Coordinates of C-alpha atoms and ligand atoms in Angstrom, one line a residue:
X1 CA 3.0 -14.1 -5.1
X2 CA 0.7 -12.1 -7.4
X3 CA 1.6 -8.9 -9.1
X4 CA -0.1 -5.5 -9.1
X5 CA 0.5 -2.5 -11.3
X6 CA -1.6 0.6 -11.7
X7 CA -1.2 3.8 -13.7
X8 CA -2.8 7.3 -13.7
X9 CA -1.6 10.0 -16.1
X10 CA -2.1 11.1 -19.7
X11 CA -0.8 8.2 -21.6
X12 CA -2.5 5.0 -22.7
X13 CA -2.9 3.0 -19.5
X14 CA -3.6 -0.4 -21.1
X15 CA -0.2 -0.6 -22.9
X16 CA 1.7 0.5 -19.7
X17 CA -0.3 -2.0 -17.6
X18 CA 0.5 -4.8 -20.0
X19 CA 4.2 -3.9 -20.0
X20 CA 4.2 -3.8 -16.2
X21 CA 2.4 -7.2 -16.0
X22 CA 5.0 -8.8 -18.3
X23 CA 7.7 -7.6 -15.9
X24 CA 5.7 -9.1 -13.0
X25 CA 4.8 -12.3 -14.6
X26 CA 7.5 -14.1 -12.7
X27 CA 5.6 -13.5 -9.5
X28 CA 2.5 -15.4 -10.5
X29 CA 1.2 -16.4 -13.9
X30 CA -2.0 -18.4 -13.8
X31 CA -4.4 -15.7 -14.9
X32 CA -4.3 -11.9 -15.4
X33 CA -6.6 -8.9 -15.9
X34 CA -6.9 -5.2 -16.2
X35 CA -9.5 -2.6 -15.3
X36 CA -9.3 0.7 -17.2
X37 CA -11.4 3.8 -16.8
X38 CA -12.6 4.4 -20.4
X39 CA -14.2 7.8 -19.8
X40 CA -17.7 6.4 -19.0
X41 CA -16.8 3.9 -16.4
X42 CA -14.7 0.9 -15.4
X43 CA -14.1 -1.7 -18.1
X44 CA -12.4 -5.0 -17.3
X45 CA -10.7 -7.7 -19.4
X46 CA -9.4 -10.9 -17.9
X47 CA -8.0 -14.2 -19.1
X48 CA -6.9 -17.5 -17.6
X49 CA -3.2 -18.5 -18.2
X50 CA -0.3 -16.3 -19.2
X51 CA -0.4 -12.6 -20.0
X52 CA -0.3 -13.3 -23.7
X53 CA -3.8 -14.7 -23.3
X54 CA -4.9 -11.4 -21.8
X55 CA -3.2 -9.5 -24.7
X56 CA -5.2 -11.6 -27.1
X57 CA -8.4 -10.8 -25.2
X58 CA -7.5 -7.1 -25.4
X59 CA -6.7 -7.1 -29.1
X60 CA -10.1 -8.8 -29.8
X61 CA -11.9 -6.4 -27.5
X62 CA -9.7 -3.3 -26.8
X63 CA -10.1 -0.9 -23.9
X64 CA -8.7 2.6 -23.8
X65 CA -8.1 5.1 -21.1
X66 CA -5.4 6.9 -19.1
X67 CA -6.1 5.3 -15.7
X68 CA -6.2 1.7 -14.8
X69 CA -5.1 -1.2 -12.6
X70 CA -3.9 -4.7 -13.5
X71 CA -3.0 -8.0 -11.9
X72 CA -1.2 -11.2 -12.5
X73 CA -2.4 -14.0 -10.3
X74 CA -1.0 -17.0 -8.3
X75 CA -4.2 -18.7 -7.1
X76 CA -4.9 -19.0 -3.4
X77 CA -8.7 -19.0 -3.2
X78 CA -10.4 -20.5 -6.2
X79 CA -9.1 -22.2 -9.3
X80 CA -7.1 -20.2 -11.9
X81 CA -9.8 -19.4 -14.4
X82 CA -11.1 -16.2 -16.0
X83 CA -13.8 -15.7 -13.4
X84 CA -11.4 -15.8 -10.5
X85 CA -8.8 -13.6 -12.2
X86 CA -8.5 -10.1 -10.8
X87 CA -9.7 -7.3 -11.0
X88 CA -12.9 -8.1 -9.1
X89 CA -15.9 -5.8 -9.3
X90 CA -18.9 -4.9 -7.1
X91 CA -22.5 -5.6 -7.9
X92 CA -23.0 -2.5 -10.1
X93 CA -19.6 -2.7 -11.8
X94 CA -18.5 0.7 -10.4
X95 CA -15.6 -0.5 -8.3
X96 CA -12.7 -2.6 -9.4
X97 CA -10.1 -4.1 -7.1
X98 CA -6.8 -6.0 -7.5
X99 CA -5.4 -7.7 -4.5
X100 CA -2.3 -9.6 -3.3
X101 CA -2.6 -11.5 0.0
X102 CA -5.3 -13.4 1.8
X103 CA -8.4 -12.1 3.5
X104 CA -8.8 -14.5 6.4
X105 CA -12.4 -13.6 7.3
X106 CA -13.6 -13.6 3.7
X107 CA -16.3 -16.3 4.3
X108 CA -17.8 -14.4 7.2
X109 CA -17.8 -11.1 5.3
X110 CA -19.2 -12.8 2.2
X111 CA -22.1 -14.2 4.2
X112 CA -22.8 -10.8 5.8
X113 CA -22.7 -9.0 2.4
X114 CA -25.0 -11.6 0.8
X115 CA -27.5 -11.0 3.6
X116 CA -27.4 -7.3 2.5
X117 CA -28.2 -8.4 -1.1
X118 CA -24.7 -8.5 -2.6
X119 CA -24.2 -11.1 -5.4
X120 CA -20.8 -12.8 -5.8
X121 CA -19.6 -14.3 -9.0
X122 CA -16.1 -15.6 -8.1
X123 CA -14.7 -18.0 -5.5
X124 CA -12.1 -15.5 -4.4
X125 CA -11.5 -13.8 -1.1
X126 CA -10.7 -10.6 -3.0
X127 CA -14.3 -10.1 -4.3
X128 CA -15.5 -9.2 -0.8
X129 CA -13.3 -6.1 -0.9
X130 CA -15.1 -4.7 -3.9
X131 CA -18.5 -5.3 -2.2
X132 CA -17.3 -3.8 1.1
X133 CA -16.2 -0.7 -0.8
X134 CA -19.5 -0.6 -2.6
X135 CA -21.4 -0.8 0.7
X136 CA -19.3 1.9 2.3
X137 CA -19.1 4.4 -0.6
X138 CA -20.3 7.8 0.3
X139 CA -18.7 10.1 -2.4
X140 CA -14.9 9.6 -1.7
X141 CA -13.2 6.4 -2.7
X142 CA -10.4 6.6 -0.1
X143 CA -13.0 6.9 2.7
X144 CA -14.8 3.8 1.5
X145 CA -11.6 1.9 1.1
X146 CA -10.5 2.8 4.7
X147 CA -13.9 1.7 6.0
X148 CA -13.7 -1.6 4.1
X149 CA -10.2 -2.2 5.5
X150 CA -11.3 -1.9 9.0
X151 CA -13.5 -4.9 8.5
X152 CA -10.8 -7.1 6.9
X153 CA -8.6 -9.6 8.7
X154 CA -5.6 -10.9 6.9
X155 CA -3.0 -9.5 4.5
X156 CA -3.4 -7.3 1.5
X157 CA -1.8 -5.1 -1.1
X158 CA -4.6 -3.6 -3.0
X159 CA -5.3 -1.0 -5.8
X160 CA -8.8 0.2 -6.3
X161 CA -10.6 2.4 -8.9
X162 CA -14.2 3.5 -9.1
X163 CA -16.3 5.2 -11.7
X164 CA -18.1 7.1 -8.9
X165 CA -14.9 8.9 -8.0
X166 CA -13.1 8.4 -11.3
X167 CA -9.8 10.4 -11.3
X168 CA -7.9 8.5 -8.7
X169 CA -6.4 5.2 -7.7
X170 CA -6.5 4.2 -4.1
X171 CA -3.9 1.7 -2.9
X172 CA -3.4 0.2 0.5
X173 CA -1.0 -2.2 2.1
X174 CA -0.9 -4.6 5.1
X175 CA 1.6 -7.5 4.9
X176 CA 1.9 -7.4 1.1
X177 CA 4.4 -5.1 -0.6
X178 CA 3.3 -2.0 -2.5
X179 CA 5.0 1.1 -3.7
X180 CA 4.1 4.3 -5.6
X181 CA 6.1 5.3 -8.7
X182 CA 6.5 9.0 -9.3
X183 CA 6.5 10.5 -12.8
X184 CA 5.8 13.9 -14.4
X185 CA 2.1 14.4 -14.1
X186 CA 1.7 10.6 -13.8
X187 CA 1.9 8.1 -11.0
X188 CA 2.1 4.3 -10.7
X189 CA 1.3 1.8 -8.1
X190 CA 3.1 -1.6 -8.1
X191 CA 3.8 -4.5 -5.9
X192 CA 7.4 -4.7 -7.2
X193 CA 9.7 -2.1 -8.6
X194 CA 10.5 -4.1 -11.7
X195 CA 6.9 -3.4 -13.0
X196 CA 7.6 0.3 -13.4
X197 CA 11.4 0.6 -13.6
X198 CA 11.2 1.4 -17.4
X199 CA 9.0 4.4 -16.5
X200 CA 10.5 5.9 -13.3
X201 CA 13.2 5.4 -10.7
X202 CA 11.6 7.5 -8.0
X203 CA 9.5 5.5 -5.6
X204 CA 7.7 5.7 -2.3
X205 CA 7.6 2.4 -0.4
X206 CA 4.3 2.1 1.5
X207 CA 4.3 0.7 5.1
X208 CA 1.8 -1.6 6.6
X209 CA -1.4 0.4 7.4
X210 CA -0.7 3.0 4.7
X211 CA -3.4 4.1 2.3
X212 CA -2.2 6.0 -0.8
X213 CA -4.4 8.2 -3.0
X214 CA -2.9 8.9 -6.5
X215 CA -4.3 11.6 -8.8
X216 CA -2.8 13.2 -11.9
X217 CA -1.7 16.1 -9.6
X218 CA 0.1 14.2 -7.0
X219 CA -0.2 11.6 -4.3
X220 CA -1.0 11.5 -0.6
X221 CA -0.4 8.8 2.0
X222 CA -2.9 8.4 4.8
X223 CA -3.2 6.3 7.8
X224 CA -6.3 4.2 8.5
X225 CA -7.9 7.2 10.2
X226 CA -7.4 9.3 7.1
X227 CA -4.6 11.3 8.7
X228 CA -1.9 12.4 6.3
X229 CA 1.6 10.8 6.6
X230 CA 5.0 11.7 5.4
X231 CA 6.8 9.0 3.4
X232 CA 10.3 9.3 2.0
X233 CA 11.1 9.2 -1.7
X234 CA 13.7 6.5 -2.6
X235 CA 15.8 6.3 -5.8
X236 CA 16.2 2.9 -7.5
X237 CA 19.6 2.3 -8.8
X238 CA 18.9 -0.9 -10.7
X239 CA 19.4 -0.7 -14.5
X240 CA 16.8 -1.8 -16.9
X241 CA 19.1 -4.3 -18.5
X242 CA 19.3 -6.0 -15.2
X243 CA 15.7 -7.0 -15.5
X244 CA 15.9 -8.1 -19.1
X245 CA 17.2 -11.4 -20.5
X246 CA 20.2 -9.8 -22.3
X247 CA 20.6 -12.5 -25.0
X248 CA 20.2 -15.5 -22.7
X249 CA 17.4 -18.0 -23.3
X250 CA 16.1 -17.6 -19.8
X251 CA 16.5 -15.3 -16.8
X252 CA 17.7 -18.3 -14.8
X253 CA 20.6 -18.9 -17.1
X254 CA 21.5 -15.2 -17.2
X255 CA 21.5 -15.2 -13.4
X256 CA 23.7 -18.2 -13.2
X257 CA 26.2 -16.6 -15.5
X258 CA 26.1 -13.3 -13.5
X259 CA 27.6 -15.0 -10.5
X260 CA 31.2 -13.9 -10.9
X261 CA 29.9 -10.3 -10.9
X262 CA 27.4 -10.8 -8.1
X263 CA 29.9 -12.4 -5.8
X264 CA 32.3 -9.5 -6.5
X265 CA 29.5 -7.0 -5.8
X266 CA 28.7 -8.7 -2.5
X267 CA 32.4 -8.3 -1.3
X268 CA 33.1 -4.9 -2.8
X269 CA 34.2 -2.4 -0.2
X270 CA 33.5 -4.7 2.6
X271 CA 36.8 -6.6 3.1
X272 CA 39.7 -5.5 5.2
X273 CA 42.4 -7.9 4.0
X274 CA 45.2 -6.7 6.3
X275 CA 43.1 -7.1 9.4
X276 CA 41.5 -10.4 8.1
X277 CA 38.0 -9.1 8.7
X278 CA 35.1 -7.2 7.1
X279 CA 33.4 -3.9 7.6
X280 CA 29.7 -4.0 7.5
X281 CA 28.1 -0.5 7.3
X282 CA 24.6 -1.7 8.0
X283 CA 25.4 -3.8 11.0
X284 CA 24.3 -1.1 13.4
X285 CA 26.0 -2.8 16.3
X286 CA 29.2 -1.8 18.2
X287 CA 31.9 -4.4 18.8
X288 CA 30.8 -4.6 22.4
X289 CA 27.2 -5.2 21.4
X290 CA 28.4 -8.0 19.1
X291 CA 30.4 -9.5 21.9
X292 CA 27.4 -9.5 24.2
X293 CA 25.5 -12.0 22.0
X294 CA 25.1 -15.4 23.6
X295 CA 23.6 -17.2 20.6
X296 CA 22.4 -16.8 17.1
X297 CA 19.2 -18.0 15.4
X298 CA 19.0 -17.9 11.7
X299 CA 15.6 -18.1 10.1
X300 CA 14.6 -18.3 6.4
X301 CA 12.7 -20.4 3.9
X302 CA 13.6 -22.5 0.9
X303 CA 16.9 -21.8 -0.7
X304 CA 17.6 -19.0 1.8
X305 CA 17.2 -21.7 4.5
X306 CA 19.9 -23.7 2.8
X307 CA 22.3 -20.7 2.8
X308 CA 21.4 -20.4 6.5
X309 CA 22.6 -24.0 7.1
X310 CA 25.9 -23.1 5.5
X311 CA 26.1 -20.0 7.7
X312 CA 25.5 -22.0 10.8
X313 CA 28.4 -24.2 9.9
X314 CA 30.7 -21.2 9.2
X315 CA 29.7 -19.2 12.3
X316 CA 30.0 -22.1 14.7
X317 CA 33.3 -23.1 13.2
X318 CA 35.0 -19.7 13.1
X319 CA 33.2 -17.7 15.8
X320 CA 32.6 -20.5 18.4
X321 CA 29.1 -19.3 19.3
X322 CA 25.9 -21.5 19.2
X323 CA 23.8 -21.1 16.1
X324 CA 20.4 -22.6 15.4
X325 CA 18.7 -22.6 12.0
X326 CA 14.9 -22.5 12.0
X327 CA 12.4 -22.7 9.2
X328 CA 10.7 -19.4 9.4
X329 CA 7.3 -21.1 9.0
X330 CA 7.9 -23.2 12.1
X331 CA 9.7 -20.7 14.2
X332 CA 6.8 -18.6 15.4
X333 CA 4.6 -21.5 16.2
X334 CA 6.9 -23.3 18.6
X335 CA 7.7 -20.9 21.4
X336 CA 11.4 -20.4 20.6
X337 CA 13.9 -19.7 23.4
X338 CA 15.3 -16.3 22.5
X339 CA 15.9 -13.1 24.4
X340 CA 17.8 -9.8 24.2
X341 CA 21.1 -11.6 24.1
X342 CA 20.1 -13.5 20.9
X343 CA 20.9 -12.3 17.5
X344 CA 18.3 -13.3 15.0
X345 CA 19.6 -13.4 11.4
X346 CA 16.8 -13.3 8.8
X347 CA 17.7 -14.3 5.3
X348 CA 15.5 -13.5 2.3
X349 CA 16.2 -12.8 -1.3
X350 CA 12.9 -10.9 -1.8
X351 CA 12.7 -9.5 1.7
X352 CA 9.0 -10.1 1.5
X353 CA 8.5 -13.8 2.3
X354 CA 5.5 -13.8 4.7
X355 CA 6.8 -16.5 7.0
X356 CA 10.2 -15.0 7.2
X357 CA 8.8 -11.5 7.9
X358 CA 6.5 -12.9 10.6
X359 CA 9.5 -14.9 12.2
X360 CA 11.5 -11.7 12.2
X361 CA 8.7 -9.8 14.0
X362 CA 8.3 -12.6 16.5
X363 CA 12.0 -12.5 17.3
X364 CA 11.9 -8.7 17.7
X365 CA 8.9 -9.0 20.0
X366 CA 10.8 -11.5 22.2
X367 CA 13.6 -9.0 22.5
X368 CA 16.1 -10.3 20.1
X369 CA 18.2 -8.0 17.9
X370 CA 17.4 -8.7 14.2
X371 CA 19.8 -8.7 11.3
X372 CA 18.7 -9.0 7.7
X373 CA 20.5 -10.6 4.8
X374 CA 18.4 -9.4 2.0
X375 CA 18.7 -8.8 -1.8
X376 CA 15.8 -6.5 -2.6
X377 CA 16.6 -3.0 -1.5
X378 CA 13.8 -1.3 0.3
X379 CA 11.9 -4.5 0.9
X380 CA 9.9 -4.9 4.1
X381 CA 12.4 -7.2 5.9
X382 CA 15.3 -4.8 4.9
X383 CA 13.3 -1.9 6.4
X384 CA 12.2 -3.6 9.6
X385 CA 15.4 -5.3 10.8
X386 CA 17.7 -3.5 13.3
X387 CA 20.6 -3.9 10.9
X388 CA 21.6 -5.9 7.9
X389 CA 23.6 -6.5 4.8
X390 CA 22.3 -6.2 1.3
X391 CA 23.7 -9.1 -0.8
X392 CA 23.8 -6.9 -3.9
X393 CA 22.9 -9.7 -6.4
X394 CA 20.7 -7.4 -8.4
X395 CA 17.2 -8.3 -9.5
X396 CA 16.6 -12.1 -9.5
X397 CA 13.7 -12.8 -11.9
X398 CA 14.0 -16.6 -12.4
X399 CA 11.8 -18.3 -9.9
X400 CA 14.6 -20.7 -9.0
X401 CA 17.0 -18.8 -6.9
X402 CA 20.6 -19.0 -8.0
X403 CA 22.8 -15.9 -7.8
X404 CA 21.0 -14.7 -4.6
X405 CA 21.9 -18.0 -2.9
X406 CA 25.6 -17.8 -3.6
X407 CA 25.6 -14.1 -2.5
X408 CA 23.8 -15.0 0.7
X409 CA 26.5 -17.4 1.5
X410 CA 29.1 -14.7 0.8
X411 CA 27.2 -12.3 3.0
X412 CA 27.1 -14.8 5.8
X413 CA 30.9 -15.2 5.5
X414 CA 31.4 -11.5 5.7
X415 CA 29.4 -11.5 8.9
X416 CA 31.4 -14.5 10.1
X417 CA 34.7 -12.7 9.5
X418 CA 33.5 -9.7 11.5
X419 CA 32.2 -11.7 14.5
X420 CA 35.0 -14.3 14.3
X421 CA 37.7 -11.7 14.5
X422 CA 36.1 -10.3 17.6
X423 CA 35.9 -13.7 19.2
X424 CA 38.1 -16.7 18.2
X425 CA 39.4 -16.2 14.6
X426 CA 43.0 -15.3 14.3
X427 CA 44.2 -12.6 11.8
X428 CA 46.3 -15.1 9.8
X429 CA 43.3 -17.4 9.2
X430 CA 41.1 -14.3 8.5
X431 CA 43.6 -13.2 5.8
X432 CA 43.7 -16.6 4.2
X433 CA 40.0 -16.7 4.0
X434 CA 39.8 -13.3 2.4
X435 CA 42.5 -14.3 -0.1
X436 CA 40.4 -17.3 -1.1
X437 CA 37.2 -15.2 -1.3
X438 CA 38.9 -12.9 -3.7
X439 CA 39.7 -15.8 -6.0
X440 CA 36.1 -16.9 -6.2
X441 CA 34.8 -14.7 -9.1
X442 CA 37.5 -16.0 -11.4
X443 CA 36.9 -19.6 -10.3
X444 CA 33.2 -19.4 -10.8
X445 CA 33.9 -18.1 -14.3
X446 CA 36.1 -21.1 -14.9
X447 CA 33.2 -23.4 -14.0
X448 CA 30.8 -21.4 -16.2
X449 CA 33.2 -21.7 -19.2
X450 CA 32.7 -25.4 -18.9
X451 CA 28.9 -25.2 -19.0
X452 CA 28.8 -27.4 -22.2
X453 CA 30.2 -30.3 -20.2
X454 CA 27.2 -30.0 -17.8
X455 CA 24.8 -29.7 -20.8
X456 CA 26.2 -33.1 -22.0
X457 CA 25.6 -34.6 -18.6
X458 CA 22.1 -33.3 -18.7
X459 CA 21.5 -35.5 -21.8
X460 CA 22.5 -38.5 -19.7
X461 CA 20.1 -37.8 -16.9
X462 CA 17.2 -35.9 -18.4
X463 CA 14.8 -38.9 -18.5
X464 CA 15.4 -40.0 -14.9
X465 CA 12.5 -40.0 -12.4
X466 CA 14.4 -39.8 -9.1
X467 CA 17.7 -38.4 -7.9
X468 CA 19.6 -38.4 -4.7
X469 CA 22.0 -35.6 -3.8
X470 CA 24.6 -36.5 -1.1
X471 CA 27.1 -34.3 0.7
X472 CA 28.8 -33.9 4.1
X473 CA 29.8 -31.1 6.3
X474 CA 29.6 -27.8 4.4
X475 CA 28.2 -29.6 1.4
X476 CA 25.2 -31.3 3.0
X477 CA 23.2 -28.0 2.5
X478 CA 24.7 -27.9 -1.0
X479 CA 23.1 -31.3 -1.6
X480 CA 19.8 -30.0 -0.4
X481 CA 20.0 -27.0 -2.6
X482 CA 21.0 -29.0 -5.7
X483 CA 18.0 -31.3 -5.1
X484 CA 15.7 -28.3 -4.6
X485 CA 16.8 -26.7 -7.9
X486 CA 16.2 -30.0 -9.8
X487 CA 12.7 -30.5 -8.3
X488 CA 11.6 -26.9 -8.9
X489 CA 12.3 -26.7 -12.6
X490 CA 12.5 -30.2 -13.9
X491 CA 9.8 -31.7 -11.8
X492 CA 12.0 -34.8 -11.1
X493 CA 11.8 -36.1 -7.6
X494 CA 15.0 -35.4 -5.8
X495 CA 16.2 -35.7 -2.2
X496 CA 19.2 -34.2 -0.5
X497 CA 20.8 -36.1 2.4
X498 CA 23.9 -36.1 4.5
X499 CA 25.9 -38.8 2.7
X500 CA 26.4 -41.0 5.8
X501 CA 22.8 -40.8 6.7
X502 CA 22.0 -42.7 3.5
X503 CA 22.8 -46.0 5.3
X504 CA 20.0 -45.3 7.7
X505 CA 17.2 -45.7 5.1
X506 CA 17.6 -44.1 1.7
X507 CA 20.1 -46.8 0.7
X508 CA 17.1 -49.0 0.1
X509 CA 16.3 -46.9 -2.9
X510 CA 19.6 -47.4 -4.7
X511 CA 19.7 -49.5 -7.9
X512 CA 20.8 -48.8 -11.5
X513 CA 17.9 -46.4 -12.0
X514 CA 18.9 -44.1 -9.1
X515 CA 21.3 -41.4 -10.1
X516 CA 23.3 -40.2 -7.1
X517 CA 25.0 -36.8 -7.2
X518 CA 27.8 -36.6 -4.7
X519 CA 29.1 -33.2 -3.7
X520 CA 32.7 -34.3 -3.2
X521 CA 35.1 -31.5 -3.3
X522 CA 38.6 -31.9 -1.8
X523 CA 37.8 -31.0 1.8
X524 CA 38.2 -32.4 5.3
X525 CA 35.4 -35.0 4.8
X526 CA 36.5 -36.2 1.3
X527 CA 37.8 -39.6 2.5
X528 CA 34.6 -40.2 4.5
X529 CA 32.6 -39.4 1.5
X530 CA 34.5 -41.8 -0.7
X531 CA 33.2 -44.7 1.4
X532 CA 29.7 -43.5 0.7
X533 CA 30.4 -43.4 -3.0
X534 CA 31.6 -47.0 -2.8
X535 CA 28.4 -48.0 -0.9
X536 CA 26.3 -46.6 -3.7
X537 CA 28.4 -48.2 -6.4
X538 CA 28.3 -51.6 -4.7
X539 CA 24.5 -51.4 -5.1
X540 CA 24.5 -50.5 -8.8
X541 CA 23.7 -46.7 -8.4
X542 CA 25.0 -44.3 -11.1
X543 CA 27.3 -41.7 -9.5
X544 CA 27.9 -38.2 -10.7
X545 CA 30.6 -36.6 -8.5
X546 CA 31.1 -32.9 -8.3
X547 CA 34.7 -33.0 -7.1
X548 CA 37.7 -30.6 -7.1
X549 CA 40.6 -32.7 -8.1
X550 CA 41.5 -35.7 -10.2
X551 CA 41.5 -37.8 -7.0
X552 CA 43.0 -41.2 -7.7
X553 CA 40.6 -42.7 -5.1
X554 CA 37.6 -41.4 -7.2
X555 CA 38.8 -42.7 -10.5
X556 CA 36.8 -45.5 -11.7
X557 CA 34.3 -45.2 -8.8
X558 CA 32.2 -42.3 -10.1
X559 CA 30.5 -42.8 -13.5
X560 CA 30.7 -39.1 -14.3
X561 CA 32.9 -36.4 -12.8
X562 CA 32.9 -32.6 -12.9
X563 CA 35.8 -30.8 -11.3
X564 CA 35.5 -27.5 -9.6
X565 CA 38.6 -25.4 -8.8
X566 CA 40.3 -25.9 -5.4
X567 CA 39.3 -23.7 -2.6
X568 CA 38.9 -23.8 1.2
X569 CA 36.2 -25.9 2.7
X570 CA 33.8 -23.1 3.6
X571 CA 33.8 -21.8 0.0
X572 CA 33.2 -25.1 -1.7
X573 CA 29.4 -24.8 -1.4
X574 CA 29.5 -21.7 -3.7
X575 CA 31.7 -23.3 -6.3
X576 CA 29.8 -26.7 -6.2
X577 CA 26.4 -25.0 -6.5
X578 CA 27.2 -23.6 -9.9
X579 CA 27.4 -26.9 -11.8
X580 CA 24.3 -28.1 -9.8
X581 CA 22.4 -25.0 -10.9
X582 CA 23.5 -25.7 -14.5
X583 CA 22.6 -29.3 -14.3
X584 CA 19.0 -28.6 -13.1
X585 CA 18.7 -25.9 -15.8
X586 CA 19.8 -28.0 -18.7
X587 CA 17.7 -31.0 -17.6
X588 CA 14.6 -28.8 -17.3
X589 CA 15.2 -27.2 -20.7
X590 CA 15.7 -30.6 -22.3
X591 CA 12.4 -31.8 -20.8
X592 CA 10.7 -28.8 -22.4
X593 CA 9.8 -27.0 -19.2
X594 CA 9.5 -23.3 -18.7
X595 CA 12.4 -22.8 -16.3
X596 CA 11.7 -19.2 -15.4
X597 CA 8.1 -19.9 -14.6
X598 CA 7.9 -23.4 -13.2
X599 CA 4.5 -24.9 -12.5
X600 CA 2.8 -24.0 -9.2
X601 CA 5.6 -21.8 -8.0
X602 CA 6.0 -18.0 -7.7
X603 CA 9.0 -16.0 -7.0
X604 CA 8.0 -14.5 -3.7
X605 CA 5.7 -16.3 -1.2
X606 CA 3.9 -13.4 0.4
X607 CA 1.2 -15.5 1.9
X608 CA 1.5 -17.8 4.9
Ligands
M6R701 O1 12.7 -14.4 -1.1 P1 13.1 -15.5 -0.1 O2 14.6 -15.8 -0.2 O3 12.6 -15.2 1.2 O4 12.4 -16.8 -0.7 C1 12.4 -18.0 0.1 C2 12.0 -19.2 -0.8 O5 10.6 -19.0 -1.2 C3 12.8 -19.3 -2.1 O6 14.2 -19.5 -1.8 C4 12.3 -20.5 -2.9 O7 12.6 -21.7 -2.2 C5 12.9 -20.5 -4.3 N1 12.0 -20.9 -5.2 C6 14.1 -21.3 -4.4 O8 14.6 -21.5 -5.7

């Protein structure tokens, strides 16, 4: 949720930290701060609001040094003001800490520390860490950090500096991602690779329980008993331009327009057209093992949960195996029935969502095999699952997920082809599906080329206060996803429903002020959906239909129409999602909202 970056080397730390914070701003943006070792001690600068405010504070009162840590915050404990912004310091101002995560026993620790004479200035849970380190310090910062960590319950990714042991950064992780960047005589710590990608591509991902010590001469990774550990160096193959806007007004728009390429990337090298199946290198399961599965549980949050619902439909349809979709946040609190014959598919763009990670661990503990559908390479979920498939959508910076969603659906289809061909899917049908999958990039491009039509529709709808999104079959989840996109960035209240369910309640809402978006491609439930369109029209609702043909039945029924190219039922959610993403985008822009950093949201929810 928040972002951490730290630097130790010979260059000016402040500039590098600010650049890193800008790259992390999508992860949290309600306040920010830096702590830099200025040669005499630790100096901090903080500001509420966006990073530009911190930059202003720094230009009014600069701080120079070649070692420092920085943070951009998404508030959990305490309002987003300057005082609660990180870094937090101890009583004497020697120790500075930045922290992602939540310290669950902060109140108890705070009371204990106050009894020992410590004075607190913020409302944050993080401040206890600085005081615990102060209390434990006995000459070596890493020892004091380790001692402090023993007392902490909860999750953390932290970076710490101290003027009493001035030539190092100590970083530690439990439940909140952290990595070390390796340079020439300089090292970085970051919560997300995008913070340091402009400086280095060589990174070491820390595991839970790791404590890293960075000096100008190198780095070591320790466990929490100060024993040295070996950690592998990974190479990042993302390009810098992938994390830049590249001429688009917003990351979200750029990412929507990347979808022809991201869909292609997801399929590349994974299709076996002749055999009507896929080959999935990371599956790590033999055909016999796949055949021994009795049921599948898919768990995820938010948009990833919507792709899971589409996956459920596909897998049950083509593989004839029971599938259940669970909100990751509910899964582990309800004693789920899973065992060693269950395959648990975990879907996450970031690979770091706290609830999804916890659900995956729960499933593993209960004996299930886990399979990750993840975008961020090297993320915790990707590293901890038994097998998986990277969706290869590239970095997604816009808080509202777009290209990751469509790639997740593709990845689920690749898995479906593999399992389906082993079970009930015939080769002819498999080949047909692959043929249609290969048409998708071009078809998405056709939709994108007509973005100005959607922009015009956005003019019609931008001042509405409510929306309903209705779909059936494969496109009920598309309706949910369309509504979520609109809510997230336009702040318009929107609901997604299975179209026929409308009669059981939501129909009471319909009048001329209720726009209803029907996801109505030419599929097996089109005729059924038409009756639902008529029900809405009969009550004065305004209908926008996302359809796939100039269907005579629809003519004169919908007030507005946008046609997507023809495809098979199971691919319609991908094509129909693109105009819905654009609609949400243009409405939000026309309302003057910051679409890449919508209020109250953060890209990756790494707290429970
Ligand atoms: O990184 P994940 O896919 O695990 O994230 C899950 C949700 O937090 C995420 O999809 C969220 O709903 C997005 N803001 C959707 O646009």
